[in-house]
Coordinates of N, CA, C and O in Angstrom, one line a residue:
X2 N -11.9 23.2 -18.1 CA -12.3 22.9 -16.8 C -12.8 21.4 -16.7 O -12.8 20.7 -15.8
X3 N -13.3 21.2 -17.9 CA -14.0 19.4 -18.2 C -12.8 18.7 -17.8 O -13.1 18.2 -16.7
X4 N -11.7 18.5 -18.1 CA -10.4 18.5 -18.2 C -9.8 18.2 -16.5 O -9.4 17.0 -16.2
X5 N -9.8 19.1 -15.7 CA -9.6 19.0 -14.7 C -10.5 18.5 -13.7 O -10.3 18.5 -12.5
X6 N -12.2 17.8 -14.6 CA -12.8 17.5 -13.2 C -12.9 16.0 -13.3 O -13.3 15.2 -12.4
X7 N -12.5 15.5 -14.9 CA -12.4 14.3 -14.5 C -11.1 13.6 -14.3 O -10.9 12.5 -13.9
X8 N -10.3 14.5 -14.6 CA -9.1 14.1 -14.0 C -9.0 13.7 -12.5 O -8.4 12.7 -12.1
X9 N -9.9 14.9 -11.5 CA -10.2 14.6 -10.3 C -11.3 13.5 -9.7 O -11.4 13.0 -8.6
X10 N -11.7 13.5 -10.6 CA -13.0 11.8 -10.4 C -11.7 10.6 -10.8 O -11.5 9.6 -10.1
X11 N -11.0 10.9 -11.8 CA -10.6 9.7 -12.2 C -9.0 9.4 -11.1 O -8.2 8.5 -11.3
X12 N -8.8 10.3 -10.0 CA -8.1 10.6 -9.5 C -8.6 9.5 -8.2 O -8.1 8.4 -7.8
X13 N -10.2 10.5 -7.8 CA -10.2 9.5 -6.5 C -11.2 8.0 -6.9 O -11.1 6.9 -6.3
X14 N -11.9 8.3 -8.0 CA -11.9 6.3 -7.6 C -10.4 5.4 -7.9 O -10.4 4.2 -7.6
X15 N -9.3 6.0 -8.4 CA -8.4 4.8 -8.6 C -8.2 4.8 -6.9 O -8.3 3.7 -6.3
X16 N -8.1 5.9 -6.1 CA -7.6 6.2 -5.0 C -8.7 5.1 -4.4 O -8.1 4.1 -4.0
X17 N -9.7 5.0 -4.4 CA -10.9 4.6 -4.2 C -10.9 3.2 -4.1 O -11.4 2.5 -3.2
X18 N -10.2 2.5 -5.5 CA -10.5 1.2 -5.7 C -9.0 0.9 -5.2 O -8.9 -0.3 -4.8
X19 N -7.8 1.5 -5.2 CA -6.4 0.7 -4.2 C -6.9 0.3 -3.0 O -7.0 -0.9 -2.7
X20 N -7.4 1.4 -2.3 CA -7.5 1.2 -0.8 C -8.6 0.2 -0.9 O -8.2 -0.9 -0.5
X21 N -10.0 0.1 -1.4 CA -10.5 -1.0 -1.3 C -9.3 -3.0 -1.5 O -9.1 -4.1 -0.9
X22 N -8.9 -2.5 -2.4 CA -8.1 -3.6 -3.0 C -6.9 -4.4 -2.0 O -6.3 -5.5 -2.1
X23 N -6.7 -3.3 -0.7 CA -6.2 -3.8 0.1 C -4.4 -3.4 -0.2 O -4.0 -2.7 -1.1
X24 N -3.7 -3.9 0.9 CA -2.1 -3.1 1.5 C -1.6 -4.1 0.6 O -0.8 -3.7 -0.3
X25 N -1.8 -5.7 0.6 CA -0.4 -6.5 0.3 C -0.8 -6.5 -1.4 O 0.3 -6.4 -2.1
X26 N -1.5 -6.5 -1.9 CA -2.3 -5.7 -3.2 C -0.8 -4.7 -4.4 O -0.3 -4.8 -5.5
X27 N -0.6 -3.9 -3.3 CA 0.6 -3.0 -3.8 C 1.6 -3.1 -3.4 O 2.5 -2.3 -3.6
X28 N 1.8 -4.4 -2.5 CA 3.4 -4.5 -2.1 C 3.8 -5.7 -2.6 O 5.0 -6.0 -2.5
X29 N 3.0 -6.5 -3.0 CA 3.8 -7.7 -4.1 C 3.1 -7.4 -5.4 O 1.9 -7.7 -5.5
X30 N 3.8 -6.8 -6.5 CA 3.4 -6.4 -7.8 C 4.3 -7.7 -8.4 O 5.5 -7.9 -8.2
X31 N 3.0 -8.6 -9.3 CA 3.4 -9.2 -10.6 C 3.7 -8.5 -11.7 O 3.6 -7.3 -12.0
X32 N 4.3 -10.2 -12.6 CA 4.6 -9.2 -13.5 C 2.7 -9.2 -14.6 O 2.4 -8.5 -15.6
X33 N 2.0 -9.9 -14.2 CA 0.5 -9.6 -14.8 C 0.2 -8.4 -14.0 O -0.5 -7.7 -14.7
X34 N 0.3 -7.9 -12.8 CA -0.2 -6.9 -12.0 C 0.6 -5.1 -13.1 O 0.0 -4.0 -13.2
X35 N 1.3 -5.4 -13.4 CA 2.2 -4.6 -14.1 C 1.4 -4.3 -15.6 O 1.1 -3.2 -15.9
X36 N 1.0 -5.3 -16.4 CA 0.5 -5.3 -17.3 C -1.0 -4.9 -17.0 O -1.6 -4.4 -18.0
X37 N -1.5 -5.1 -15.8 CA -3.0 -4.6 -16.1 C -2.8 -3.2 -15.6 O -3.4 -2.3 -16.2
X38 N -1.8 -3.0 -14.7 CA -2.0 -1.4 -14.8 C -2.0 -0.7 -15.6 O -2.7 0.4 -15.6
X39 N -0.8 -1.3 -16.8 CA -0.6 -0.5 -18.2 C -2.3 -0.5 -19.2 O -2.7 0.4 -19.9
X40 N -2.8 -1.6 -18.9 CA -4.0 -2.1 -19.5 C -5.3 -0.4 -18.9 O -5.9 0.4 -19.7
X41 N -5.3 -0.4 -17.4 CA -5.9 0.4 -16.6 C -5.8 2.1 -17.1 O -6.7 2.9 -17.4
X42 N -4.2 2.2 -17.2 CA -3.9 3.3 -17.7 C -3.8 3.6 -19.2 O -3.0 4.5 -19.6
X43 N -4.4 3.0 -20.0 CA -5.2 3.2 -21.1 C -6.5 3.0 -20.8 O -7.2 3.6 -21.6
X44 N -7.0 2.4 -20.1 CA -8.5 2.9 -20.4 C -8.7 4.4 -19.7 O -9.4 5.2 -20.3
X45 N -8.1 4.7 -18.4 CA -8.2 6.0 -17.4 C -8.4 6.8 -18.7 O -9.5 7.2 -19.0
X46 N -6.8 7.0 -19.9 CA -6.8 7.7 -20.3 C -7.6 8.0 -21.1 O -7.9 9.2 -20.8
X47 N -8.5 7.5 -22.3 CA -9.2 8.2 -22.4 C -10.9 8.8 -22.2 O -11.8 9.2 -23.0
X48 N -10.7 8.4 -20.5 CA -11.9 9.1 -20.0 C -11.3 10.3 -19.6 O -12.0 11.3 -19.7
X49 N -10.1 10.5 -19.2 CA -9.9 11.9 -18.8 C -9.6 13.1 -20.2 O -9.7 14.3 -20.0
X50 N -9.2 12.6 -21.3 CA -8.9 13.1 -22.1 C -10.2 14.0 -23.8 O -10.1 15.0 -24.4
X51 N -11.2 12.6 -23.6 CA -12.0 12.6 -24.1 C -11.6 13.0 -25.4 O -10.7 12.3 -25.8
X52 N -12.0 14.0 -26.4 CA -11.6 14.3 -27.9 C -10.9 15.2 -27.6 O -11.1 15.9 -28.6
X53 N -9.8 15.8 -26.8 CA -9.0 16.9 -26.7 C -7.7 16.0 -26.5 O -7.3 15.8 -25.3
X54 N -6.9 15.3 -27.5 CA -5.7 15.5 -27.5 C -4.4 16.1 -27.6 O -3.3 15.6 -27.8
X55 N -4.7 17.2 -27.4 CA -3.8 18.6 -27.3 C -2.4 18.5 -26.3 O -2.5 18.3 -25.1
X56 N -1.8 18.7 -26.7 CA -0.2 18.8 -25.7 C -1.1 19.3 -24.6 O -1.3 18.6 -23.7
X57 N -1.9 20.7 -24.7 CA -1.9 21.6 -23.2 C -3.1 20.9 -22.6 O -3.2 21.4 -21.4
X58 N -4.0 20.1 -22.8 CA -5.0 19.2 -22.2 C -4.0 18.5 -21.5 O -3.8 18.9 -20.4
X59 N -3.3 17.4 -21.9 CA -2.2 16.6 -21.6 C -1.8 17.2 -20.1 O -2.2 16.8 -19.0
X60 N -0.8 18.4 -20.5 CA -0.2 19.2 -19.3 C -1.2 18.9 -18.1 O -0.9 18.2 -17.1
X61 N -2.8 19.8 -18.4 CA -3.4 20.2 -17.6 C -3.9 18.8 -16.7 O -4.0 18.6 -15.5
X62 N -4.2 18.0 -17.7 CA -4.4 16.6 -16.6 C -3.2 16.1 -15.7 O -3.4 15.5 -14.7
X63 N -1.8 16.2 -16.2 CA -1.0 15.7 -15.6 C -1.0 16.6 -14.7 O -1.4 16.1 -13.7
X64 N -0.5 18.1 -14.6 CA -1.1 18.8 -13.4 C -1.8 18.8 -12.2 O -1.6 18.9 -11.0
X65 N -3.1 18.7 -13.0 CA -4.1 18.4 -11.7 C -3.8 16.6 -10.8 O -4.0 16.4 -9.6
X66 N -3.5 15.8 -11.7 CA -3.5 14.3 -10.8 C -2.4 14.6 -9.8 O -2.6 14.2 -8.6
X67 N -1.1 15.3 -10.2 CA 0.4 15.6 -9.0 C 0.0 16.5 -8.3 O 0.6 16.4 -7.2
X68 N -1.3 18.2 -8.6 CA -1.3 18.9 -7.5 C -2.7 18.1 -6.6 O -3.1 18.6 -5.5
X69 N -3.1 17.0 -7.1 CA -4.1 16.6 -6.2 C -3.2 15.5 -5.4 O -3.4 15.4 -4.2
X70 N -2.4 14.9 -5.9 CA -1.8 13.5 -5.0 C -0.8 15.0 -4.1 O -0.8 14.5 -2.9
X71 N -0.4 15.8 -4.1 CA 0.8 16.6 -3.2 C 0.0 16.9 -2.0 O 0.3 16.7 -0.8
X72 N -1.9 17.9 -2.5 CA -2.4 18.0 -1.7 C -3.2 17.1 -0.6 O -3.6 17.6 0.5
X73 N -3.5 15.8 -1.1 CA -3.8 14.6 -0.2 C -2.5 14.7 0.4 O -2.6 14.8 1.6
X74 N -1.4 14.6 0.1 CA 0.0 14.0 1.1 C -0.3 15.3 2.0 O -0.4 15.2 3.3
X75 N -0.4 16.5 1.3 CA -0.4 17.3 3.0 C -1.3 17.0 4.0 O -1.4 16.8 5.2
X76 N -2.3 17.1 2.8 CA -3.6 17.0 4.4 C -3.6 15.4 4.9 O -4.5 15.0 5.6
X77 N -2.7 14.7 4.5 CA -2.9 13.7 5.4 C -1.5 13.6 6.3 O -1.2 12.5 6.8
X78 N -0.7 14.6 6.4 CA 0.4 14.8 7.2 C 0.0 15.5 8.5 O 0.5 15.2 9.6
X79 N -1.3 17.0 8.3 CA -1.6 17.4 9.2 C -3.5 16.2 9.8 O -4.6 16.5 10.3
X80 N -3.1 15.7 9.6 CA -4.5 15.2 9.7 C -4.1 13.5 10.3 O -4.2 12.7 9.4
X81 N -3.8 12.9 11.2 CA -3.6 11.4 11.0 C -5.2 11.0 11.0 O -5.4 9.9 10.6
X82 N -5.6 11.3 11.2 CA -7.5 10.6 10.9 C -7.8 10.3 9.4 O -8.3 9.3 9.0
X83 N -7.5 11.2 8.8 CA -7.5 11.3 7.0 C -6.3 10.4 6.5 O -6.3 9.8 5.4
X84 N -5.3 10.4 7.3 CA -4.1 9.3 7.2 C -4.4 7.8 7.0 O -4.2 7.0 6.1
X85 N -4.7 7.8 8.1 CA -5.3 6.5 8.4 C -6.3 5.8 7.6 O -6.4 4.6 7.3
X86 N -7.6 7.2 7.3 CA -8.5 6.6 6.1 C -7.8 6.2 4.5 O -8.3 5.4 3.7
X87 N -6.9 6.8 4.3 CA -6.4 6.4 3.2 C -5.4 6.0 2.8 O -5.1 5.9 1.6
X88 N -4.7 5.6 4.1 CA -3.6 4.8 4.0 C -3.5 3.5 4.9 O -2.9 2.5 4.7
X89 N -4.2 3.9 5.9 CA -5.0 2.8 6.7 C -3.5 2.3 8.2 O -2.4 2.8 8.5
X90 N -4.0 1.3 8.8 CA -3.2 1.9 10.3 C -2.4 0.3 10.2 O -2.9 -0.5 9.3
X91 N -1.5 -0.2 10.9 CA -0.6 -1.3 10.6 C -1.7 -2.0 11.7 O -2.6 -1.6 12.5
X92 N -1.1 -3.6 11.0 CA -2.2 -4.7 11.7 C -1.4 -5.5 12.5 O -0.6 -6.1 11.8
X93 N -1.4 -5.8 13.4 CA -0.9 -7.4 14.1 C -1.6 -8.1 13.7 O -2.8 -8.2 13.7
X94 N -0.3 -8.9 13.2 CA -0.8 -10.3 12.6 C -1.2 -11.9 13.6 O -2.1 -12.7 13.9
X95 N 0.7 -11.6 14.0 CA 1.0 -12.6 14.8 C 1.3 -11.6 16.2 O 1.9 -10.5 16.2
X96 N 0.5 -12.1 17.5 CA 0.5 -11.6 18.5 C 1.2 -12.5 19.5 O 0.5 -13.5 19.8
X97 N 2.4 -12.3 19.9 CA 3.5 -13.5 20.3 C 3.5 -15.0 20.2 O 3.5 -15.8 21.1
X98 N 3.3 -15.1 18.9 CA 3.3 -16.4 17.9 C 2.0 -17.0 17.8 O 1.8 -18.0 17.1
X99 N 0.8 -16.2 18.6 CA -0.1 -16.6 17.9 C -0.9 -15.8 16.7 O -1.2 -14.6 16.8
X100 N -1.1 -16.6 15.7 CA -1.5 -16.3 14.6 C -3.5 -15.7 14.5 O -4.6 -16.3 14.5
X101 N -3.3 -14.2 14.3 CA -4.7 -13.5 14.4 C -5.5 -14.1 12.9 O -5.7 -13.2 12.1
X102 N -5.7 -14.8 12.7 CA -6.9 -15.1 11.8 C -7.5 -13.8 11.0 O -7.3 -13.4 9.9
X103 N -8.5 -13.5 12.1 CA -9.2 -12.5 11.3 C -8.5 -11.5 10.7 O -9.3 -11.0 9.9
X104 N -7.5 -10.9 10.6 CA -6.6 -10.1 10.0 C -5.9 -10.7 9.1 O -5.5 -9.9 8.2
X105 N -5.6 -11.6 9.0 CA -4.6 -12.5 7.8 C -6.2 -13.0 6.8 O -5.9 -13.4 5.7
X106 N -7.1 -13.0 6.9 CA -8.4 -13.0 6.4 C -9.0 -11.5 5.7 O -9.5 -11.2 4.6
X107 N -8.7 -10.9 6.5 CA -9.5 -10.1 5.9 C -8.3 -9.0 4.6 O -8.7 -8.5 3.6
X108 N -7.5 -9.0 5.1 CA -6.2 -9.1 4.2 C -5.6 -9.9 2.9 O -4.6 -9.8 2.3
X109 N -6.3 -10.5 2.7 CA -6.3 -11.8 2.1 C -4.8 -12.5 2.2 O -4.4 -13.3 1.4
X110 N -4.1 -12.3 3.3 CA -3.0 -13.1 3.8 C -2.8 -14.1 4.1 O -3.8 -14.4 4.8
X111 N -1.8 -15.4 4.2 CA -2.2 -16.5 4.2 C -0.7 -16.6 5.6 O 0.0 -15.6 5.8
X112 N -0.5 -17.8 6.2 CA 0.1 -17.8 7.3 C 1.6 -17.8 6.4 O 2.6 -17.1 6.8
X113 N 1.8 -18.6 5.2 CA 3.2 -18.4 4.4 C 3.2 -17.0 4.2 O 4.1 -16.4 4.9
X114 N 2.7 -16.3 3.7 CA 3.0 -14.8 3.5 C 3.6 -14.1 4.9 O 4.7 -13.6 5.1
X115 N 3.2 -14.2 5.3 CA 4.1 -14.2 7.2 C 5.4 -14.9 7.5 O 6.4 -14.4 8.0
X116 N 5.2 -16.0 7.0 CA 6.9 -16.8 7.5 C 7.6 -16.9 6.0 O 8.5 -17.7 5.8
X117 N 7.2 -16.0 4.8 CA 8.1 -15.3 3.7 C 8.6 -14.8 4.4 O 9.7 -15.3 4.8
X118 N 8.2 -13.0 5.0 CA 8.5 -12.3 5.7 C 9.5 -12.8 6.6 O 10.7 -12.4 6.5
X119 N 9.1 -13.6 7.5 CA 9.7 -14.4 8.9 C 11.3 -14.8 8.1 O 12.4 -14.2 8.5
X120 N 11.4 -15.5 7.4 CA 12.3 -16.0 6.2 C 13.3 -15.1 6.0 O 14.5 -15.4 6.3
X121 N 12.9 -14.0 5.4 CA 13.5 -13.3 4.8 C 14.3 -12.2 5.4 O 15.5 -12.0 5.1
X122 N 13.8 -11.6 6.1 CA 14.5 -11.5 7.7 C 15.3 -11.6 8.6 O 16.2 -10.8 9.0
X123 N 14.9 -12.8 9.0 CA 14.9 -13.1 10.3 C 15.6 -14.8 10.3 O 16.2 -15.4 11.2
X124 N 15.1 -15.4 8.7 CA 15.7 -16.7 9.0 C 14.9 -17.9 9.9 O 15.2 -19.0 10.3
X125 N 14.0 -17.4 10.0 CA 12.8 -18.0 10.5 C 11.8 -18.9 9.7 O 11.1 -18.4 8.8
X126 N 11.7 -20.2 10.1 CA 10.9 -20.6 9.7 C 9.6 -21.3 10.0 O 8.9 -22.0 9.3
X127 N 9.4 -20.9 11.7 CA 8.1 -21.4 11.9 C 7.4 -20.0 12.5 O 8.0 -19.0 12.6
X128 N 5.8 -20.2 12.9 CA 5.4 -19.4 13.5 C 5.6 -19.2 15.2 O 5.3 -18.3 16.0
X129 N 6.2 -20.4 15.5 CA 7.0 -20.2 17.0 C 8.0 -19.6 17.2 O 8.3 -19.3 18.4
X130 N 8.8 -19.2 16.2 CA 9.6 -18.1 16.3 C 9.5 -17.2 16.3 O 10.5 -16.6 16.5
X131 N 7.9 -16.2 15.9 CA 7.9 -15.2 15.6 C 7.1 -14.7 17.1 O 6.2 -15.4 17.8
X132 N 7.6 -13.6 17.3 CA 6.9 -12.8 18.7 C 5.3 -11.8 17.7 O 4.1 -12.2 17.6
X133 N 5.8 -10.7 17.1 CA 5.0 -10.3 16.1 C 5.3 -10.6 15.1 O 6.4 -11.0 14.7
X134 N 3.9 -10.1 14.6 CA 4.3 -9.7 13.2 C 3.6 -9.0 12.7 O 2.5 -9.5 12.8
X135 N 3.5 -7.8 11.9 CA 3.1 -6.8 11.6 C 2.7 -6.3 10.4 O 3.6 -6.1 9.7
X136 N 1.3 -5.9 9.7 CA 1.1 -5.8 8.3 C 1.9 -4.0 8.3 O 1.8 -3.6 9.4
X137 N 2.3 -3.3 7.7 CA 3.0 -1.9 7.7 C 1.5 -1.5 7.1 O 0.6 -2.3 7.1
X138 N 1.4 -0.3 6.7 CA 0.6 0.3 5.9 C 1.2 0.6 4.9 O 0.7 1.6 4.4
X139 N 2.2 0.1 4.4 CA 3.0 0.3 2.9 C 2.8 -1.0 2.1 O 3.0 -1.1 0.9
X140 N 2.3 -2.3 3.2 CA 1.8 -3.3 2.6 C 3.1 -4.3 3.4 O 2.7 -5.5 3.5
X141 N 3.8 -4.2 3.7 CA 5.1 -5.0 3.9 C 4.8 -5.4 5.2 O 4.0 -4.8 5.9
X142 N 5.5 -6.7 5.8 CA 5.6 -7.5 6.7 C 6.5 -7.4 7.7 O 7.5 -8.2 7.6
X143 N 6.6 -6.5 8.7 CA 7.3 -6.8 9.8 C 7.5 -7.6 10.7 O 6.4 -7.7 11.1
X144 N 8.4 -8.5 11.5 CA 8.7 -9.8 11.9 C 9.7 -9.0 13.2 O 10.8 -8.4 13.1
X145 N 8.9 -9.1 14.3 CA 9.7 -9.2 15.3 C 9.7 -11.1 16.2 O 8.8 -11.8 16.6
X146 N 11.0 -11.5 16.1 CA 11.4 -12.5 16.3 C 11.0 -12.8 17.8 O 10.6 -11.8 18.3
X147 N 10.8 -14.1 18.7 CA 10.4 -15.1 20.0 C 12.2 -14.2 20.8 O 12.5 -13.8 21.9
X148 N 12.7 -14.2 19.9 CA 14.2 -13.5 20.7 C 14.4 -12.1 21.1 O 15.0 -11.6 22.0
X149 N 13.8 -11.6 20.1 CA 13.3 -9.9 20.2 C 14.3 -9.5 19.7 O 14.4 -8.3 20.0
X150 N 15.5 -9.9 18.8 CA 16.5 -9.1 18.2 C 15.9 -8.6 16.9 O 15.1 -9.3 16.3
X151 N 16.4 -7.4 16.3 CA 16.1 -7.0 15.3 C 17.1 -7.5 14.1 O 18.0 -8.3 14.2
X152 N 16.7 -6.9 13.1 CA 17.1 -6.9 11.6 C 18.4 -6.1 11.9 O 18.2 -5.3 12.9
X153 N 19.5 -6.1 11.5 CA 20.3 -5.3 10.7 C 20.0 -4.5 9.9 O 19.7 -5.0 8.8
X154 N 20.0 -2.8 10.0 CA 19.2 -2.3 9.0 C 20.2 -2.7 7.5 O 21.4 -2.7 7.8
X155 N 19.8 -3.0 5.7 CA 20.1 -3.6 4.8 C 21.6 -2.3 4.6 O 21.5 -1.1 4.9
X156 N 22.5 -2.9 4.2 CA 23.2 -2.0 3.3 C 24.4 -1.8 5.0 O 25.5 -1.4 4.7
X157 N 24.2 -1.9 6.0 CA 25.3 -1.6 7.1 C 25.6 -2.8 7.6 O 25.3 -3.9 7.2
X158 N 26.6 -2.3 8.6 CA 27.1 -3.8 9.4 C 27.7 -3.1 11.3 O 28.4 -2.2 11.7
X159 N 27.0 -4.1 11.8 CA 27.2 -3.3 13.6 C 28.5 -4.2 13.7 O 28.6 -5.3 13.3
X160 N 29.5 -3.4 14.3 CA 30.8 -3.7 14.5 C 31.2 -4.1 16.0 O 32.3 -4.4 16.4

């Protein structure tokens, strides 16, 4: 049971310290961002494991972290309030090309991280071209263009 309750502590402060850490945090991964996680996930481990390195300890933590991440995804499927706290709600950035500050601030976003986006897209390269623009809650940059045409979704072609 030791086993399963810190697996569940060590469950929600990582949950704890992402969402603190912010959306664009997890959607541009270095390759140092990569290495501290591996760094991270040795130290997690052995707080959850402590002197039981046993195959069925093993099991039982990997168990509980997947039936706890399945049961946050439900309850935040029937819940958008709990959604939003832990996944958090999409931001306007750019509000028909004007650039919101306090949100690119408090994001720690910079107006290039926007006309990457804009860029990459859309082929855009100023903020006069951009009508919005949008933080997702997956961390990614949506770019509705001054023309209002969309993207081509990747991988098709409109005939």
């Amino acid at each position: 049971m030791q086993s399963v309750i810190r697996a569940l502590v060590v469950y929600l402060v990582l949950l704890l310290l992402f969402r603190i850490a912010g959306k664009r945090t997890l959607a541009q991964v270095t390759t140092f961002d990569l290495v501290l996680t591996l760094i991270i996930s040795e130290a997690i481990q052995q707080a959850m494991i402590d002197d039981d390195n046993s195959l069925t300890n093993g099991i039982l933590i990997v168990f509980t972290l997947v039936a706890l991440d399945i049961a946050l995804g439900w309850l935040k499927h029937r819940s958008n309030r709990l959604s939003a706290i832990l996944d958090g709600k999409p931001m306007l950035l750019v509000d028909r090309g004007r650039v919101r500050r306090e949100w690119l601030d408090r994001e720690q976003l910079t107006e290039g991280d926007v006309l990457r986006a804009a860029r990459h897209e859309h082929g855009i390269g100023t903020m006069d071209g951009i009508r919005y623009a949008v933080l997702e809650d997956s961390g990614g940059i949506t770019v509705i263009p001054e023309d209002g045409t969309r993207p081509e979704p990747r991988g098709e072609r409109r005939d």
